[in-house]
């Protein structure tokens, strides 16, 4: 099934919302650069949940399998990932989203302050677009650092994309790897802060 077949007329709204959000994020980065501020966002990527993935999610939650349920009963038909340079930048980007007049924040999940048991860390913002062609579309925006993004992709492959019957990776090992990455990232952030203080 194609995206157009599954989402119907709402697919155009989803694409418009995707474009609105990504352009807005890039404009924020350009604004910081124009002010001579330190870069916050390394890169941004987006996706519209595939019909197969959305169908599985709706069935798992006991919702009807149709576009209306996809856009009103779950929050991640549209997903945006903002990848920042350092931890501090995550909260700067999140604050910008929370205060943006075109978005209404519906929910925040701070897995930076409260990591999952596997060691997963990310800052999730569920928002609704209030203007433009994408008005009314909800999106899940995940904000994390380069190191956390690397780890999340690795965990996703090990934990969720593993072949049926393969053993689960040990949770303690996953947490240790996450902690090691974060420790290295915080060390680099400390060095950056020291350099900036000398300027």
Short mmCIF file of N, CA and C in Angstrom, two decimals:
data_model
loop_
_atom_site.label_atom_id
_atom_site.label_comp_id
_atom_site.label_asym_id
_atom_site.label_seq_id
_atom_site.Cartn_x
_atom_site.Cartn_y
_atom_site.Cartn_z
N UNK A 1 0.84 -1.19 0.00
CA UNK A 1 0.00 0.00 0.00
C UNK A 1 0.88 1.25 0.00
N UNK A 2 0.53 2.22 -0.83
CA UNK A 2 1.31 3.46 -0.88
C UNK A 2 0.87 4.41 0.24
N UNK A 3 1.69 5.42 0.48
CA UNK A 3 1.35 6.44 1.46
C UNK A 3 0.05 7.15 1.08
N UNK A 4 -0.10 7.44 -0.21
CA UNK A 4 -1.30 8.13 -0.68
C UNK A 4 -2.54 7.27 -0.48
N UNK A 5 -2.41 5.98 -0.69
CA UNK A 5 -3.56 5.08 -0.51
C UNK A 5 -3.96 5.01 0.96
N UNK A 6 -2.97 4.96 1.85
CA UNK A 6 -3.29 4.83 3.27
C UNK A 6 -3.81 6.13 3.87
N UNK A 7 -3.07 7.22 3.65
CA UNK A 7 -3.43 8.50 4.29
C UNK A 7 -4.45 9.30 3.50
N UNK A 8 -4.66 8.94 2.24
CA UNK A 8 -5.66 9.64 1.44
C UNK A 8 -5.34 11.12 1.28
N UNK A 9 -6.38 11.96 1.37
CA UNK A 9 -6.21 13.40 1.21
C UNK A 9 -5.31 13.99 2.30
N UNK A 10 -5.21 13.31 3.43
CA UNK A 10 -4.39 13.83 4.53
C UNK A 10 -2.89 13.69 4.26
N UNK A 11 -2.52 12.93 3.25
CA UNK A 11 -1.09 12.78 2.96
C UNK A 11 -0.50 14.13 2.54
N UNK A 12 -1.26 14.91 1.77
CA UNK A 12 -0.78 16.22 1.36
C UNK A 12 -0.58 17.13 2.57
N UNK A 13 -1.50 17.04 3.55
CA UNK A 13 -1.36 17.83 4.78
C UNK A 13 -0.14 17.39 5.58
N UNK A 14 0.10 16.09 5.62
CA UNK A 14 1.28 15.58 6.32
C UNK A 14 2.57 16.08 5.67
N UNK A 15 2.62 16.06 4.35
CA UNK A 15 3.81 16.55 3.64
C UNK A 15 4.00 18.04 3.87
N UNK A 16 2.89 18.78 3.89
CA UNK A 16 2.97 20.22 4.14
C UNK A 16 3.48 20.48 5.56
N UNK A 17 2.98 19.72 6.52
CA UNK A 17 3.40 19.87 7.92
C UNK A 17 4.88 19.52 8.06
N UNK A 18 5.30 18.47 7.37
CA UNK A 18 6.72 18.07 7.40
C UNK A 18 7.60 19.21 6.88
N UNK A 19 7.18 19.80 5.77
CA UNK A 19 7.94 20.90 5.18
C UNK A 19 7.96 22.12 6.11
N UNK A 20 6.81 22.44 6.70
CA UNK A 20 6.73 23.58 7.62
C UNK A 20 7.70 23.43 8.79
N UNK A 21 7.66 22.27 9.41
CA UNK A 21 8.49 22.05 10.59
C UNK A 21 9.97 22.06 10.26
N UNK A 22 10.36 21.38 9.22
CA UNK A 22 11.79 21.32 8.89
C UNK A 22 12.31 22.70 8.47
N UNK A 23 11.51 23.46 7.71
CA UNK A 23 11.92 24.81 7.32
C UNK A 23 12.06 25.71 8.53
N UNK A 24 11.12 25.58 9.45
CA UNK A 24 11.14 26.38 10.67
C UNK A 24 12.39 26.10 11.50
N UNK A 25 12.76 24.83 11.59
CA UNK A 25 13.96 24.44 12.35
C UNK A 25 15.22 24.99 11.69
N UNK A 26 15.28 24.93 10.36
CA UNK A 26 16.43 25.47 9.65
C UNK A 26 16.51 26.99 9.80
N UNK A 27 15.35 27.66 9.81
CA UNK A 27 15.33 29.11 10.01
C UNK A 27 15.86 29.47 11.40
N UNK A 28 15.52 28.65 12.39
CA UNK A 28 16.03 28.88 13.75
C UNK A 28 17.55 28.79 13.77
N UNK A 29 18.08 27.79 13.09
CA UNK A 29 19.54 27.64 13.04
C UNK A 29 20.18 28.83 12.32
N UNK A 30 19.57 29.27 11.22
CA UNK A 30 20.10 30.42 10.49
C UNK A 30 20.06 31.68 11.35
N UNK A 31 19.01 31.84 12.15
CA UNK A 31 18.89 32.99 13.04
C UNK A 31 20.04 33.01 14.04
N UNK A 32 20.35 31.85 14.62
CA UNK A 32 21.45 31.77 15.57
C UNK A 32 22.78 32.11 14.90
N UNK A 33 22.97 31.59 13.70
CA UNK A 33 24.21 31.87 12.98
C UNK A 33 24.35 33.35 12.64
N UNK A 34 23.23 33.98 12.24
CA UNK A 34 23.24 35.41 11.92
C UNK A 34 23.60 36.25 13.14
N UNK A 35 23.23 35.77 14.32
CA UNK A 35 23.54 36.50 15.55
C UNK A 35 24.96 36.20 16.04
N UNK A 36 25.66 35.31 15.32
CA UNK A 36 27.01 34.93 15.74
C UNK A 36 27.01 33.98 16.90
N UNK A 37 25.86 33.34 17.15
CA UNK A 37 25.75 32.39 18.26
C UNK A 37 26.39 31.06 17.87
N UNK A 38 26.74 30.28 18.90
CA UNK A 38 27.31 28.96 18.65
C UNK A 38 26.26 28.05 18.04
N UNK A 39 26.59 27.25 17.01
CA UNK A 39 25.60 26.37 16.39
C UNK A 39 24.95 25.43 17.41
N UNK A 40 23.66 25.26 17.29
CA UNK A 40 22.91 24.38 18.19
C UNK A 40 22.55 23.08 17.50
N UNK A 41 22.10 23.18 16.25
CA UNK A 41 21.59 22.02 15.52
C UNK A 41 22.63 21.54 14.52
N UNK A 42 22.98 20.27 14.63
CA UNK A 42 23.92 19.66 13.69
C UNK A 42 23.21 19.30 12.39
N UNK A 43 22.05 18.64 12.52
CA UNK A 43 21.22 18.35 11.36
C UNK A 43 19.82 17.98 11.81
N UNK A 44 18.92 17.92 10.85
CA UNK A 44 17.52 17.59 11.13
C UNK A 44 17.05 16.61 10.06
N UNK A 45 16.26 15.63 10.46
CA UNK A 45 15.69 14.70 9.48
C UNK A 45 14.22 14.46 9.84
N UNK A 46 13.47 13.99 8.87
CA UNK A 46 12.04 13.81 9.10
C UNK A 46 11.55 12.57 8.36
N UNK A 47 10.38 12.10 8.78
CA UNK A 47 9.75 10.98 8.08
C UNK A 47 8.26 10.97 8.38
N UNK A 48 7.51 10.45 7.43
CA UNK A 48 6.10 10.16 7.65
C UNK A 48 6.02 8.65 7.86
N UNK A 49 5.33 8.24 8.92
CA UNK A 49 5.29 6.82 9.28
C UNK A 49 4.70 6.01 8.12
N UNK A 50 5.38 4.94 7.77
CA UNK A 50 4.95 4.12 6.63
C UNK A 50 3.60 3.47 6.93
N UNK A 51 2.81 3.19 5.90
CA UNK A 51 1.53 2.51 6.11
C UNK A 51 1.67 1.20 6.90
N UNK A 52 2.73 0.44 6.62
CA UNK A 52 2.93 -0.85 7.31
C UNK A 52 3.20 -0.62 8.80
N UNK A 53 4.06 0.32 9.10
CA UNK A 53 4.40 0.61 10.48
C UNK A 53 3.21 1.20 11.24
N UNK A 54 2.48 2.09 10.59
CA UNK A 54 1.30 2.69 11.22
C UNK A 54 0.21 1.66 11.44
N UNK A 55 0.02 0.78 10.47
CA UNK A 55 -0.99 -0.28 10.61
C UNK A 55 -0.67 -1.16 11.82
N UNK A 56 0.58 -1.55 11.96
CA UNK A 56 0.98 -2.39 13.10
C UNK A 56 0.76 -1.66 14.42
N UNK A 57 1.06 -0.37 14.46
CA UNK A 57 0.90 0.40 15.70
C UNK A 57 -0.58 0.54 16.07
N UNK A 58 -1.42 0.84 15.08
CA UNK A 58 -2.85 0.99 15.34
C UNK A 58 -3.46 -0.33 15.83
N UNK A 59 -3.07 -1.43 15.19
CA UNK A 59 -3.59 -2.74 15.61
C UNK A 59 -3.14 -3.09 17.02
N UNK A 60 -1.87 -2.81 17.32
CA UNK A 60 -1.33 -3.11 18.64
C UNK A 60 -2.10 -2.37 19.74
N UNK A 61 -2.54 -1.15 19.42
CA UNK A 61 -3.25 -0.33 20.41
C UNK A 61 -4.76 -0.51 20.36
N UNK A 62 -5.22 -1.33 19.43
CA UNK A 62 -6.65 -1.60 19.35
C UNK A 62 -7.46 -0.51 18.69
N UNK A 63 -6.82 0.31 17.83
CA UNK A 63 -7.50 1.39 17.13
C UNK A 63 -7.88 0.94 15.73
N UNK A 64 -8.87 1.60 15.13
CA UNK A 64 -9.20 1.29 13.73
C UNK A 64 -7.99 1.56 12.83
N UNK A 65 -7.84 0.77 11.79
CA UNK A 65 -6.72 0.95 10.86
C UNK A 65 -7.18 1.85 9.72
N UNK A 66 -7.07 3.15 9.93
CA UNK A 66 -7.41 4.13 8.89
C UNK A 66 -6.67 5.44 9.16
N UNK A 67 -6.75 6.35 8.18
CA UNK A 67 -6.00 7.61 8.27
C UNK A 67 -6.48 8.46 9.43
N UNK A 68 -7.77 8.47 9.69
CA UNK A 68 -8.30 9.30 10.78
C UNK A 68 -7.69 8.89 12.12
N UNK A 69 -7.68 7.58 12.38
CA UNK A 69 -7.09 7.10 13.64
C UNK A 69 -5.59 7.39 13.67
N UNK A 70 -4.93 7.27 12.52
CA UNK A 70 -3.49 7.53 12.46
C UNK A 70 -3.16 8.96 12.84
N UNK A 71 -4.05 9.90 12.50
CA UNK A 71 -3.78 11.31 12.76
C UNK A 71 -4.38 11.81 14.08
N UNK A 72 -5.29 11.06 14.67
CA UNK A 72 -5.94 11.55 15.90
C UNK A 72 -5.69 10.68 17.13
N UNK A 73 -5.35 9.40 16.92
CA UNK A 73 -5.19 8.49 18.07
C UNK A 73 -3.73 8.24 18.44
N UNK A 74 -2.83 8.49 17.51
CA UNK A 74 -1.39 8.39 17.79
C UNK A 74 -0.75 9.73 17.39
N UNK A 75 0.44 9.97 17.90
CA UNK A 75 1.05 11.29 17.74
C UNK A 75 2.26 11.34 16.81
N UNK A 76 2.62 10.21 16.21
CA UNK A 76 3.86 10.22 15.45
C UNK A 76 3.71 9.81 13.98
N UNK A 77 2.55 10.13 13.39
CA UNK A 77 2.44 9.94 11.94
C UNK A 77 3.53 10.75 11.26
N UNK A 78 3.80 11.93 11.84
CA UNK A 78 4.92 12.76 11.40
C UNK A 78 5.98 12.76 12.49
N UNK A 79 7.19 12.40 12.13
CA UNK A 79 8.29 12.37 13.09
C UNK A 79 9.44 13.24 12.62
N UNK A 80 9.97 14.05 13.53
CA UNK A 80 11.11 14.92 13.24
C UNK A 80 12.20 14.59 14.26
N UNK A 81 13.42 14.50 13.79
CA UNK A 81 14.57 14.33 14.68
C UNK A 81 15.50 15.53 14.52
N UNK A 82 15.74 16.20 15.64
CA UNK A 82 16.71 17.30 15.68
C UNK A 82 17.94 16.76 16.39
N UNK A 83 19.07 16.80 15.72
CA UNK A 83 20.31 16.31 16.32
C UNK A 83 21.20 17.52 16.63
N UNK A 84 21.50 17.67 17.91
CA UNK A 84 22.26 18.81 18.40
C UNK A 84 23.72 18.41 18.65
N UNK A 85 24.52 19.42 18.93
CA UNK A 85 25.93 19.18 19.17
C UNK A 85 26.16 18.70 20.61
N UNK A 86 25.58 19.40 21.60
CA UNK A 86 25.82 19.08 23.00
C UNK A 86 24.51 19.04 23.79
N UNK A 87 24.56 18.47 24.99
CA UNK A 87 23.38 18.33 25.83
C UNK A 87 22.66 19.65 26.05
N UNK A 88 23.44 20.68 26.35
CA UNK A 88 22.85 21.98 26.64
C UNK A 88 22.00 22.47 25.47
N UNK A 89 22.43 22.12 24.26
CA UNK A 89 21.72 22.55 23.06
C UNK A 89 20.35 21.90 22.93
N UNK A 90 20.20 20.71 23.48
CA UNK A 90 18.90 20.03 23.45
C UNK A 90 17.84 20.90 24.10
N UNK A 91 18.16 21.43 25.27
CA UNK A 91 17.18 22.23 26.01
C UNK A 91 16.95 23.60 25.37
N UNK A 92 17.97 24.12 24.69
CA UNK A 92 17.78 25.37 23.95
C UNK A 92 16.80 25.15 22.80
N UNK A 93 16.99 24.08 22.05
CA UNK A 93 16.09 23.77 20.94
C UNK A 93 14.68 23.49 21.44
N UNK A 94 14.57 22.78 22.55
CA UNK A 94 13.26 22.46 23.13
C UNK A 94 12.54 23.72 23.58
N UNK A 95 13.27 24.64 24.19
CA UNK A 95 12.69 25.90 24.64
C UNK A 95 12.17 26.71 23.45
N UNK A 96 12.95 26.72 22.37
CA UNK A 96 12.51 27.42 21.16
C UNK A 96 11.20 26.82 20.64
N UNK A 97 11.09 25.50 20.61
CA UNK A 97 9.86 24.84 20.16
C UNK A 97 8.67 25.20 21.05
N UNK A 98 8.90 25.14 22.37
CA UNK A 98 7.82 25.41 23.32
C UNK A 98 7.27 26.84 23.18
N UNK A 99 8.13 27.76 22.80
CA UNK A 99 7.72 29.17 22.72
C UNK A 99 7.35 29.64 21.32
N UNK A 100 7.38 28.71 20.35
CA UNK A 100 7.08 29.09 18.97
C UNK A 100 5.57 29.31 18.81
N UNK A 101 5.16 30.45 18.24
CA UNK A 101 3.72 30.75 18.15
C UNK A 101 2.95 29.84 17.20
N UNK A 102 3.64 29.14 16.30
CA UNK A 102 2.94 28.27 15.34
C UNK A 102 2.70 26.86 15.85
N UNK A 103 3.20 26.55 17.07
CA UNK A 103 3.07 25.20 17.60
C UNK A 103 2.46 25.22 19.00
N UNK A 104 1.66 24.21 19.27
CA UNK A 104 1.14 24.02 20.63
C UNK A 104 1.70 22.71 21.16
N UNK A 105 2.43 22.78 22.25
CA UNK A 105 3.02 21.58 22.84
C UNK A 105 1.96 20.81 23.61
N UNK A 106 1.80 19.54 23.27
CA UNK A 106 0.80 18.69 23.90
C UNK A 106 1.39 17.83 25.01
N UNK A 107 2.65 17.44 24.83
CA UNK A 107 3.28 16.54 25.80
C UNK A 107 4.79 16.61 25.66
N UNK A 108 5.47 16.44 26.79
CA UNK A 108 6.93 16.39 26.80
C UNK A 108 7.36 15.12 27.52
N UNK A 109 8.31 14.40 26.94
CA UNK A 109 8.91 13.23 27.58
C UNK A 109 10.42 13.49 27.64
N UNK A 110 10.92 13.72 28.83
CA UNK A 110 12.33 14.05 28.99
C UNK A 110 13.11 12.80 29.41
N UNK A 111 13.59 12.08 28.38
CA UNK A 111 14.40 10.89 28.65
C UNK A 111 15.88 11.25 28.84
N UNK A 112 16.19 12.55 28.84
CA UNK A 112 17.54 12.98 29.20
C UNK A 112 17.64 12.96 30.72
N UNK A 113 16.68 13.64 31.37
CA UNK A 113 16.66 13.67 32.83
C UNK A 113 16.23 12.33 33.42
N UNK A 114 15.41 11.59 32.68
CA UNK A 114 14.88 10.31 33.17
C UNK A 114 15.08 9.25 32.08
N UNK A 115 16.30 8.72 31.95
CA UNK A 115 16.59 7.74 30.89
C UNK A 115 15.75 6.46 31.04
N UNK A 116 15.52 5.81 29.90
CA UNK A 116 14.87 4.49 29.95
C UNK A 116 15.84 3.49 30.55
N UNK A 117 15.32 2.35 30.97
CA UNK A 117 16.15 1.34 31.63
C UNK A 117 17.28 0.84 30.72
N UNK A 118 17.06 0.92 29.41
CA UNK A 118 18.09 0.47 28.46
C UNK A 118 19.23 1.47 28.34
N UNK A 119 19.02 2.69 28.87
CA UNK A 119 20.02 3.73 28.72
C UNK A 119 19.64 4.76 27.66
N UNK A 120 18.51 4.53 26.98
CA UNK A 120 18.05 5.45 25.93
C UNK A 120 17.79 6.83 26.52
N UNK A 121 18.35 7.85 25.86
CA UNK A 121 18.16 9.24 26.27
C UNK A 121 17.79 10.08 25.06
N UNK A 122 16.75 10.84 25.20
CA UNK A 122 16.29 11.74 24.15
C UNK A 122 15.23 12.65 24.75
N UNK A 123 14.97 13.77 24.12
CA UNK A 123 13.95 14.69 24.60
C UNK A 123 12.85 14.71 23.54
N UNK A 124 11.64 14.28 23.93
CA UNK A 124 10.54 14.16 22.97
C UNK A 124 9.51 15.25 23.23
N UNK A 125 9.13 15.93 22.16
CA UNK A 125 8.08 16.94 22.23
C UNK A 125 6.96 16.53 21.27
N UNK A 126 5.76 16.34 21.81
CA UNK A 126 4.58 16.11 20.97
C UNK A 126 3.93 17.48 20.78
N UNK A 127 3.77 17.88 19.53
CA UNK A 127 3.18 19.20 19.29
C UNK A 127 2.13 19.13 18.20
N UNK A 128 1.33 20.19 18.15
CA UNK A 128 0.32 20.34 17.10
C UNK A 128 0.63 21.63 16.34
N UNK A 129 0.55 21.55 15.02
CA UNK A 129 0.80 22.72 14.19
C UNK A 129 -0.47 23.57 14.14
N UNK A 130 -0.32 24.87 14.37
CA UNK A 130 -1.47 25.76 14.53
C UNK A 130 -1.78 26.60 13.31
N UNK A 131 -0.92 26.59 12.30
CA UNK A 131 -1.15 27.46 11.15
C UNK A 131 -0.65 26.80 9.87
N UNK A 132 -1.00 27.41 8.75
CA UNK A 132 -0.52 26.92 7.46
C UNK A 132 -1.24 25.68 6.98
N UNK A 133 -0.73 25.10 5.90
CA UNK A 133 -1.35 23.91 5.31
C UNK A 133 -1.34 22.71 6.26
N UNK A 134 -0.36 22.68 7.13
CA UNK A 134 -0.25 21.56 8.08
C UNK A 134 -1.05 21.76 9.35
N UNK A 135 -1.90 22.78 9.40
CA UNK A 135 -2.66 23.07 10.61
C UNK A 135 -3.44 21.85 11.09
N UNK A 136 -3.31 21.56 12.38
CA UNK A 136 -4.03 20.44 12.99
C UNK A 136 -3.23 19.15 13.02
N UNK A 137 -2.13 19.08 12.28
CA UNK A 137 -1.30 17.86 12.26
C UNK A 137 -0.44 17.82 13.52
N UNK A 138 -0.38 16.65 14.13
CA UNK A 138 0.50 16.43 15.28
C UNK A 138 1.82 15.83 14.81
N UNK A 139 2.86 16.13 15.56
CA UNK A 139 4.17 15.58 15.23
C UNK A 139 4.91 15.24 16.52
N UNK A 140 5.75 14.22 16.44
CA UNK A 140 6.66 13.93 17.54
C UNK A 140 8.04 14.39 17.12
N UNK A 141 8.59 15.33 17.90
CA UNK A 141 9.93 15.85 17.65
C UNK A 141 10.87 15.26 18.69
N UNK A 142 11.87 14.53 18.23
CA UNK A 142 12.88 13.95 19.12
C UNK A 142 14.15 14.78 19.00
N UNK A 143 14.65 15.23 20.15
CA UNK A 143 15.85 16.07 20.17
C UNK A 143 16.93 15.33 20.95
N UNK A 144 18.09 15.16 20.33
CA UNK A 144 19.19 14.50 21.02
C UNK A 144 20.52 14.95 20.43
N UNK A 145 21.60 14.54 21.07
CA UNK A 145 22.93 14.90 20.59
C UNK A 145 23.41 13.89 19.55
N UNK A 146 24.53 14.21 18.92
CA UNK A 146 25.11 13.32 17.91
C UNK A 146 25.41 11.95 18.52
N UNK A 147 26.02 11.95 19.72
CA UNK A 147 26.35 10.68 20.38
C UNK A 147 25.09 9.90 20.74
N UNK A 148 24.08 10.60 21.26
CA UNK A 148 22.83 9.93 21.62
C UNK A 148 22.11 9.40 20.38
N UNK A 149 22.23 10.12 19.28
CA UNK A 149 21.61 9.68 18.03
C UNK A 149 22.28 8.40 17.52
N UNK A 150 23.61 8.38 17.59
CA UNK A 150 24.35 7.17 17.22
C UNK A 150 23.91 5.99 18.08
N UNK A 151 23.81 6.23 19.39
CA UNK A 151 23.44 5.15 20.30
C UNK A 151 22.00 4.70 20.06
N UNK A 152 21.09 5.65 19.84
CA UNK A 152 19.68 5.30 19.61
C UNK A 152 19.54 4.43 18.36
N UNK A 153 20.27 4.79 17.30
CA UNK A 153 20.22 3.98 16.08
C UNK A 153 20.77 2.57 16.32
N UNK A 154 21.86 2.51 17.07
CA UNK A 154 22.46 1.22 17.38
C UNK A 154 21.51 0.36 18.21
N UNK A 155 20.92 0.97 19.25
CA UNK A 155 19.99 0.24 20.10
C UNK A 155 18.78 -0.23 19.30
N UNK A 156 18.30 0.65 18.40
CA UNK A 156 17.13 0.30 17.60
C UNK A 156 17.42 -0.94 16.75
N UNK A 157 18.61 -1.00 16.17
CA UNK A 157 18.98 -2.18 15.37
C UNK A 157 19.10 -3.43 16.24
N UNK A 158 19.72 -3.27 17.40
CA UNK A 158 19.93 -4.44 18.26
C UNK A 158 18.64 -4.92 18.92
N UNK A 159 17.85 -3.94 19.37
CA UNK A 159 16.70 -4.26 20.22
C UNK A 159 15.44 -4.56 19.41
N UNK A 160 15.18 -3.75 18.39
CA UNK A 160 13.88 -3.82 17.73
C UNK A 160 13.93 -4.42 16.33
N UNK A 161 15.06 -4.38 15.69
CA UNK A 161 15.15 -4.89 14.33
C UNK A 161 15.83 -6.26 14.28
N UNK A 162 16.06 -6.84 15.46
CA UNK A 162 16.74 -8.13 15.48
C UNK A 162 15.84 -9.21 14.87
N UNK A 163 16.45 -10.21 14.31
CA UNK A 163 15.69 -11.28 13.68
C UNK A 163 14.97 -12.09 14.76
N UNK A 164 13.81 -12.59 14.39
CA UNK A 164 13.03 -13.39 15.33
C UNK A 164 13.87 -14.55 15.85
N UNK A 165 13.83 -14.74 17.14
CA UNK A 165 14.56 -15.84 17.76
C UNK A 165 15.95 -15.48 18.21
N UNK A 166 16.48 -14.35 17.77
CA UNK A 166 17.83 -13.94 18.19
C UNK A 166 17.76 -13.47 19.64
N UNK A 167 18.81 -13.69 20.41
CA UNK A 167 18.78 -13.27 21.82
C UNK A 167 18.79 -11.75 21.95
N UNK A 168 18.11 -11.26 22.98
CA UNK A 168 18.12 -9.83 23.27
C UNK A 168 19.49 -9.42 23.78
N UNK A 169 19.96 -8.22 23.39
CA UNK A 169 21.24 -7.76 23.95
C UNK A 169 21.08 -7.51 25.44
N UNK A 170 22.09 -7.85 26.26
CA UNK A 170 21.98 -7.66 27.71
C UNK A 170 21.75 -6.18 28.05
N UNK A 171 20.74 -5.92 28.89
CA UNK A 171 20.38 -4.55 29.25
C UNK A 171 21.54 -3.82 29.93
N UNK A 172 22.29 -4.55 30.76
CA UNK A 172 23.42 -3.91 31.46
C UNK A 172 24.48 -3.44 30.47
N UNK A 173 24.72 -4.22 29.43
CA UNK A 173 25.70 -3.83 28.42
C UNK A 173 25.23 -2.59 27.65
N UNK A 174 23.93 -2.56 27.33
CA UNK A 174 23.39 -1.40 26.62
C UNK A 174 23.54 -0.14 27.47
N UNK A 175 23.20 -0.25 28.76
CA UNK A 175 23.31 0.92 29.65
C UNK A 175 24.76 1.37 29.77
N UNK A 176 25.68 0.41 29.87
CA UNK A 176 27.09 0.76 30.01
C UNK A 176 27.59 1.50 28.77
N UNK A 177 27.21 1.02 27.60
CA UNK A 177 27.61 1.69 26.35
C UNK A 177 27.05 3.12 26.31
N UNK A 178 25.79 3.28 26.69
CA UNK A 178 25.18 4.61 26.71
C UNK A 178 25.92 5.52 27.67
N UNK A 179 26.23 5.02 28.86
CA UNK A 179 26.93 5.83 29.86
C UNK A 179 28.32 6.23 29.38
N UNK A 180 29.02 5.32 28.69
CA UNK A 180 30.35 5.63 28.18
C UNK A 180 30.30 6.74 27.13
N UNK A 181 29.31 6.65 26.23
CA UNK A 181 29.17 7.68 25.20
C UNK A 181 28.87 9.04 25.82
N UNK A 182 27.98 9.05 26.80
CA UNK A 182 27.58 10.31 27.43
C UNK A 182 28.74 10.91 28.21
N UNK A 183 29.51 10.06 28.87
CA UNK A 183 30.67 10.55 29.61
C UNK A 183 31.66 11.23 28.67
N UNK A 184 31.91 10.62 27.51
CA UNK A 184 32.82 11.21 26.52
C UNK A 184 32.25 12.52 26.00
N UNK A 185 30.96 12.55 25.74
CA UNK A 185 30.34 13.76 25.21
C UNK A 185 30.39 14.91 26.22
N UNK A 186 30.15 14.60 27.49
CA UNK A 186 30.21 15.64 28.52
C UNK A 186 31.63 16.18 28.69
N UNK A 187 32.62 15.31 28.52
CA UNK A 187 34.01 15.75 28.59
C UNK A 187 34.33 16.75 27.48
N UNK A 188 33.85 16.45 26.28
CA UNK A 188 34.08 17.35 25.15
C UNK A 188 33.34 18.67 25.37
N UNK A 189 32.14 18.59 25.91
CA UNK A 189 31.38 19.82 26.20
C UNK A 189 32.12 20.68 27.21
N UNK A 190 32.69 20.05 28.22
CA UNK A 190 33.47 20.79 29.22
C UNK A 190 34.66 21.49 28.57
N UNK A 191 35.34 20.79 27.65
CA UNK A 191 36.46 21.41 26.94
C UNK A 191 36.00 22.59 26.11
N UNK A 192 34.86 22.44 25.43
CA UNK A 192 34.33 23.56 24.63
C UNK A 192 34.04 24.76 25.52
N UNK A 193 33.42 24.50 26.68
CA UNK A 193 33.08 25.60 27.59
C UNK A 193 34.34 26.32 28.07
N UNK A 194 35.40 25.55 28.33
CA UNK A 194 36.66 26.16 28.76
C UNK A 194 37.25 27.06 27.67
N UNK A 195 37.17 26.58 26.42
CA UNK A 195 37.70 27.36 25.30
C UNK A 195 36.90 28.65 25.13
N UNK A 196 35.56 28.53 25.23
CA UNK A 196 34.72 29.72 25.06
C UNK A 196 34.96 30.75 26.14
N UNK A 197 35.27 30.30 27.35
CA UNK A 197 35.54 31.23 28.44
C UNK A 197 36.82 32.02 28.20
N UNK A 198 37.74 31.43 27.44
CA UNK A 198 39.01 32.08 27.16
C UNK A 198 38.91 33.11 26.03
N UNK A 199 37.83 33.02 25.25
CA UNK A 199 37.68 33.93 24.10
C UNK A 199 37.31 35.34 24.55
#
